[in-house]
């Protein structure tokens, strides 16, 4: 297949705070109804033969209860729940490739390996262990050969995450994850040099492109395009962007488990932050 130039499309895309009020309850005030006055009655008559009033027997007050703390070993109080995990520190990578200026965020423990040229190229994003977690390509023209086999085996769509800012040429994009299982087709897997039976690809994809049911084994990523205003040798002013992450697994279940991992969430967030 001869090189093809993607056709840009356009479309536009689009905290909850919680508070807790604590109140202190004060001591109740006396009841006014029980604080009324009493009117004295007439004084009693007295006579010479009246006997003195009996003397009241003294009473002994009961001892006040002791306020001392009870003896014994106090039981441990309830365990405080663990607080929220520390947010991942991010850094911003900015660059220019093939006249397209761009930026994206990545975890501070990751790094960009490689450099772009005036005509574009590809750089890798590597994790703390130096293993690639993503690749970014900015190209003047893009095309793909059919390869040793033009069949399009089925893929499993594992979800989309919306991009943060629409691209200047193709508009809204999503970060799409798809997986292909070639366990039953080892000849195709070997023809493309897969190290395992299942490949998971997460990539920047034009939001207008519906989730696929089948793909070429070596072209499982999406595309986007950005406007530069600079006419390239092929006569176009936009540039093609391929931002993807590729992982290989022995089984589809392992790929699905990785999709639920924190690293995959960070990959999605990194690709979704791309802007140009």
CSV table of C-alpha atoms in Angstrom, one decimal:
chain,number,residue,atom,x,y,z
A,1,UNK,CA,0.0,0.0,0.0
A,2,UNK,CA,1.4,3.4,-0.9
A,3,UNK,CA,1.7,6.0,1.9
A,4,UNK,CA,-1.5,7.6,2.7
A,5,UNK,CA,-2.3,10.9,4.3
A,6,UNK,CA,-5.0,10.9,7.0
A,7,UNK,CA,-7.9,13.1,6.4
A,8,UNK,CA,-8.5,15.5,9.3
A,9,UNK,CA,-11.9,15.8,10.8
A,10,UNK,CA,-13.2,18.3,13.3
A,11,UNK,CA,-15.3,18.1,16.4
A,12,UNK,CA,-15.4,19.8,19.7
A,13,UNK,CA,-15.6,18.1,23.1
A,14,UNK,CA,-16.4,19.2,26.8
A,15,UNK,CA,-15.6,19.0,41.5
A,16,UNK,CA,-17.6,18.0,43.5
A,17,UNK,CA,-16.6,19.4,46.9
A,18,UNK,CA,-17.9,17.9,50.1
A,19,UNK,CA,-17.9,19.7,53.5
A,20,UNK,CA,-18.6,18.5,57.0
A,21,UNK,CA,-20.1,20.8,59.7
A,22,UNK,CA,-19.5,20.0,63.3
A,23,UNK,CA,-21.6,21.6,66.0
A,24,UNK,CA,-21.0,21.8,69.8
A,25,UNK,CA,-24.0,21.4,72.1
A,26,UNK,CA,-24.0,23.8,75.1
A,27,UNK,CA,-25.4,23.1,78.6
A,28,UNK,CA,-29.2,23.6,78.8
A,29,UNK,CA,-30.5,26.8,80.5
A,30,UNK,CA,-32.8,26.6,83.5
A,31,UNK,CA,-36.5,26.2,82.9
A,32,UNK,CA,-38.2,29.5,83.6
A,33,UNK,CA,-41.5,27.7,84.5
A,34,UNK,CA,-39.8,26.0,87.5
A,35,UNK,CA,-38.3,29.3,88.7
A,36,UNK,CA,-41.6,31.0,89.9
A,37,UNK,CA,-42.0,32.6,93.4
A,38,UNK,CA,-44.0,31.2,96.4
A,39,UNK,CA,-46.4,33.4,98.4
A,40,UNK,CA,-46.1,32.8,102.2
A,41,UNK,CA,-49.3,31.9,104.2
A,42,UNK,CA,-50.5,33.4,107.5
A,43,UNK,CA,-48.2,32.8,110.5
A,44,UNK,CA,-49.4,30.0,112.9
A,45,UNK,CA,-50.9,30.9,116.3
A,46,UNK,CA,-48.8,30.2,119.5
A,47,UNK,CA,-49.9,29.5,123.1
A,48,UNK,CA,-48.0,29.4,126.3
A,49,UNK,CA,-48.5,25.6,126.5
A,50,UNK,CA,-47.1,25.0,123.2
A,51,UNK,CA,-44.2,22.5,123.2
A,52,UNK,CA,-40.9,23.2,121.5
A,53,UNK,CA,-40.5,21.6,118.1
A,54,UNK,CA,-38.6,18.3,118.1
A,55,UNK,CA,-35.0,18.5,117.2
A,56,UNK,CA,-34.2,16.8,113.9
A,57,UNK,CA,-31.8,13.8,114.0
A,58,UNK,CA,-28.5,14.5,112.2
A,59,UNK,CA,-28.1,12.6,109.0
A,60,UNK,CA,-24.9,11.3,107.5
A,61,UNK,CA,-24.4,12.1,103.8
A,62,UNK,CA,-23.6,9.2,101.5
A,63,UNK,CA,-20.0,9.2,100.3
A,64,UNK,CA,-19.5,10.7,96.8
A,65,UNK,CA,-18.7,8.2,94.1
A,66,UNK,CA,-15.0,8.0,93.4
A,67,UNK,CA,-13.7,9.7,90.3
A,68,UNK,CA,-10.6,7.6,90.1
A,69,UNK,CA,-10.1,5.7,86.9
A,70,UNK,CA,-10.8,2.0,87.1
A,71,UNK,CA,-7.8,-0.3,87.4
A,72,UNK,CA,-6.9,-2.8,84.7
A,73,UNK,CA,-5.4,-2.7,81.2
A,74,UNK,CA,-7.3,-0.4,78.8
A,75,UNK,CA,-8.4,-1.9,75.5
A,76,UNK,CA,-7.0,-0.5,72.3
A,77,UNK,CA,-9.2,2.0,70.4
A,78,UNK,CA,-10.4,1.5,66.8
A,79,UNK,CA,-7.7,1.6,64.1
A,80,UNK,CA,-7.8,4.8,62.0
A,81,UNK,CA,-8.4,4.1,58.3
A,82,UNK,CA,-5.5,4.7,55.9
A,83,UNK,CA,-5.6,8.1,54.2
A,84,UNK,CA,-5.8,8.5,50.4
A,85,UNK,CA,-2.8,7.6,48.3
A,86,UNK,CA,-0.4,10.4,47.5
A,87,UNK,CA,-1.1,11.9,44.0
A,88,UNK,CA,1.4,11.1,41.3
A,89,UNK,CA,3.7,14.0,40.7
A,90,UNK,CA,3.6,15.0,37.0
A,91,UNK,CA,6.0,16.9,34.8
A,92,UNK,CA,5.3,18.5,31.4
A,93,UNK,CA,7.2,17.6,28.3
A,94,UNK,CA,7.2,20.1,25.4
A,95,UNK,CA,8.7,19.8,22.0
A,96,UNK,CA,8.5,20.6,18.3
A,97,UNK,CA,8.5,18.0,15.5
A,98,UNK,CA,7.9,18.7,11.8
A,99,UNK,CA,6.8,22.2,12.6
A,100,UNK,CA,4.2,21.0,15.1
A,101,UNK,CA,4.6,22.3,18.7
A,102,UNK,CA,3.1,20.0,21.3
A,103,UNK,CA,3.1,19.2,25.0
A,104,UNK,CA,1.9,16.4,27.4
A,105,UNK,CA,2.1,15.4,31.0
A,106,UNK,CA,3.9,12.3,32.4
A,107,UNK,CA,4.8,11.0,35.8
A,108,UNK,CA,8.0,12.5,37.2
A,109,UNK,CA,9.6,9.1,37.4
A,110,UNK,CA,9.2,8.5,33.7
A,111,UNK,CA,11.4,10.0,31.0
A,112,UNK,CA,11.3,10.8,27.2
A,113,UNK,CA,14.1,9.0,25.3
A,114,UNK,CA,15.0,10.2,21.8
A,115,UNK,CA,14.8,13.4,19.8
A,116,UNK,CA,12.7,14.7,16.9
A,117,UNK,CA,14.0,16.2,13.7
A,118,UNK,CA,12.7,18.8,11.3
A,119,UNK,CA,10.7,16.1,9.5
A,120,UNK,CA,9.3,14.5,12.6
A,121,UNK,CA,10.2,11.1,13.9
A,122,UNK,CA,9.5,9.0,17.0
A,123,UNK,CA,10.5,9.2,20.7
A,124,UNK,CA,9.9,6.6,23.5
A,125,UNK,CA,8.5,7.2,26.9
A,126,UNK,CA,10.2,4.9,29.4
A,127,UNK,CA,9.3,4.0,33.0
A,128,UNK,CA,11.5,4.0,36.1
A,129,UNK,CA,13.1,0.6,35.0
A,130,UNK,CA,13.9,1.9,31.5
A,131,UNK,CA,11.3,-0.2,29.8
A,132,UNK,CA,9.1,1.6,27.2
A,133,UNK,CA,5.6,2.5,28.3
A,134,UNK,CA,4.7,4.5,25.2
A,135,UNK,CA,5.8,5.9,21.9
A,136,UNK,CA,5.0,9.3,20.2
A,137,UNK,CA,5.4,9.8,16.5
A,138,UNK,CA,4.8,13.1,14.6
A,139,UNK,CA,5.0,12.7,10.9
A,140,UNK,CA,4.5,14.7,7.7
A,141,UNK,CA,3.0,11.7,5.9
A,142,UNK,CA,1.9,8.3,7.2
A,143,UNK,CA,1.1,5.0,5.5
A,144,UNK,CA,1.2,1.3,6.2
A,145,UNK,CA,2.0,-1.7,4.1
A,146,UNK,CA,-0.4,-4.7,4.3
A,147,UNK,CA,2.5,-7.0,5.4
A,148,UNK,CA,2.8,-10.7,5.0
A,149,UNK,CA,-0.9,-11.3,5.7
A,150,UNK,CA,-3.7,-8.8,4.9
A,151,UNK,CA,-6.2,-10.5,7.2
A,152,UNK,CA,-7.7,-8.5,10.1
A,153,UNK,CA,-8.2,-10.8,13.1
A,154,UNK,CA,-10.8,-9.8,15.6
A,155,UNK,CA,-10.0,-7.4,18.5
A,156,UNK,CA,-11.6,-6.9,21.9
A,157,UNK,CA,-12.4,-3.2,22.7
A,158,UNK,CA,-11.3,-2.6,26.3
A,159,UNK,CA,-12.5,1.0,26.7
A,160,UNK,CA,-12.0,4.7,25.7
A,161,UNK,CA,-10.9,7.7,27.8
A,162,UNK,CA,-11.6,11.2,26.4
A,163,UNK,CA,-8.7,13.4,25.4
A,164,UNK,CA,-8.4,16.7,27.4
A,165,UNK,CA,-8.0,19.2,24.5
A,166,UNK,CA,-9.3,18.7,20.9
A,167,UNK,CA,-6.5,18.5,18.3
A,168,UNK,CA,-6.3,21.6,16.0
A,169,UNK,CA,-6.9,19.6,12.8
A,170,UNK,CA,-8.8,16.4,13.6
A,171,UNK,CA,-10.7,17.7,16.7
A,172,UNK,CA,-11.8,15.5,19.6
A,173,UNK,CA,-9.9,12.3,20.3
A,174,UNK,CA,-10.1,9.4,22.7
A,175,UNK,CA,-7.5,7.1,24.3
A,176,UNK,CA,-8.6,3.7,23.0
A,177,UNK,CA,-7.5,0.3,24.3
A,178,UNK,CA,-7.9,-2.8,22.1
A,179,UNK,CA,-6.5,-6.4,22.4
A,180,UNK,CA,-5.9,-9.0,19.8
A,181,UNK,CA,-5.6,-12.7,20.7
A,182,UNK,CA,-3.6,-14.8,18.2
A,183,UNK,CA,-3.4,-18.0,20.4
A,184,UNK,CA,-5.2,-19.9,17.7
A,185,UNK,CA,-3.2,-18.4,14.8
A,186,UNK,CA,0.5,-18.9,15.7
A,187,UNK,CA,1.5,-18.5,12.1
A,188,UNK,CA,0.2,-14.9,11.9
A,189,UNK,CA,1.8,-14.1,15.3
A,190,UNK,CA,5.2,-15.5,14.1
A,191,UNK,CA,4.9,-13.6,10.8
A,192,UNK,CA,4.8,-10.3,12.7
A,193,UNK,CA,7.3,-11.3,15.4
A,194,UNK,CA,5.0,-11.1,18.4
A,195,UNK,CA,6.7,-12.4,21.6
A,196,UNK,CA,3.4,-13.6,23.0
A,197,UNK,CA,0.0,-14.6,21.9
A,198,UNK,CA,-1.9,-11.4,23.0
A,199,UNK,CA,-1.1,-7.8,22.1
A,200,UNK,CA,-2.7,-4.8,23.9
A,201,UNK,CA,-2.5,-1.4,22.2
A,202,UNK,CA,-3.7,1.9,23.8
A,203,UNK,CA,-3.5,4.9,21.5
A,204,UNK,CA,-4.7,8.4,20.6
A,205,UNK,CA,-7.7,7.9,18.2
A,206,UNK,CA,-10.0,10.2,16.4
A,207,UNK,CA,-13.2,10.3,18.4
A,208,UNK,CA,-15.3,10.0,15.2
A,209,UNK,CA,-13.8,6.5,14.4
A,210,UNK,CA,-16.0,3.8,15.9
A,211,UNK,CA,-14.4,0.9,17.9
A,212,UNK,CA,-13.1,-1.7,15.4
A,213,UNK,CA,-14.1,-5.3,15.3
A,214,UNK,CA,-10.9,-6.4,13.5
A,215,UNK,CA,-7.5,-4.8,12.7
A,216,UNK,CA,-4.2,-5.5,11.0
A,217,UNK,CA,-1.9,-7.1,13.6
A,218,UNK,CA,0.8,-4.5,13.0
A,219,UNK,CA,-1.5,-1.5,12.8
A,220,UNK,CA,-3.6,-1.6,16.0
A,221,UNK,CA,-3.3,2.1,16.8
A,222,UNK,CA,-5.3,5.1,16.0
A,223,UNK,CA,-4.3,8.5,14.6
A,224,UNK,CA,-4.8,12.2,15.1
A,225,UNK,CA,-3.7,15.3,13.2
A,226,UNK,CA,-2.6,18.8,14.1
A,227,UNK,CA,-2.5,22.0,12.1
A,228,UNK,CA,0.9,23.8,11.7
A,229,UNK,CA,0.2,26.4,8.9
A,230,UNK,CA,3.5,25.3,7.3
A,231,UNK,CA,3.2,23.7,3.9
A,232,UNK,CA,5.1,20.4,3.8
A,233,UNK,CA,6.8,18.9,0.6
A,234,UNK,CA,3.6,16.8,0.1
A,235,UNK,CA,1.5,20.0,0.0
A,236,UNK,CA,-0.3,19.6,3.4
A,237,UNK,CA,-0.1,21.9,6.4
A,238,UNK,CA,-1.2,19.3,9.1
A,239,UNK,CA,0.9,16.6,10.7
A,240,UNK,CA,0.0,13.1,11.7
A,241,UNK,CA,0.2,12.2,15.4
A,242,UNK,CA,0.6,8.6,16.6
A,243,UNK,CA,0.8,8.3,20.5
A,244,UNK,CA,0.5,4.7,21.6
A,245,UNK,CA,1.4,2.1,24.2
A,246,UNK,CA,2.0,-1.6,23.3
A,247,UNK,CA,2.2,-4.5,25.7
A,248,UNK,CA,2.3,-8.3,25.0
A,249,UNK,CA,0.8,-11.0,27.2
A,250,UNK,CA,0.4,-14.7,27.2
A,251,UNK,CA,-3.4,-14.6,27.7
A,252,UNK,CA,-6.3,-12.2,27.2
A,253,UNK,CA,-7.1,-12.4,30.9
A,254,UNK,CA,-3.6,-11.0,31.7
A,255,UNK,CA,-4.2,-8.1,29.3
A,256,UNK,CA,-7.5,-7.3,30.9
A,257,UNK,CA,-5.9,-7.4,34.3
A,258,UNK,CA,-3.2,-4.9,33.1
A,259,UNK,CA,-6.0,-2.6,31.9
A,260,UNK,CA,-7.1,-2.3,35.5
A,261,UNK,CA,-3.7,-1.5,36.8
A,262,UNK,CA,-2.4,1.9,38.0
A,263,UNK,CA,0.4,2.0,35.3
A,264,UNK,CA,-2.2,1.6,32.6
A,265,UNK,CA,-4.3,4.4,34.1
A,266,UNK,CA,-1.1,6.6,34.0
A,267,UNK,CA,-0.5,5.7,30.4
A,268,UNK,CA,-4.1,6.7,29.5
A,269,UNK,CA,-3.8,10.0,31.4
A,270,UNK,CA,-0.5,10.8,29.6
A,271,UNK,CA,-1.9,10.2,26.2
A,272,UNK,CA,-5.1,12.1,27.0
A,273,UNK,CA,-3.1,15.1,28.1
A,274,UNK,CA,-1.5,15.5,24.6
A,275,UNK,CA,-2.1,18.9,23.0
A,276,UNK,CA,-0.7,20.7,20.0
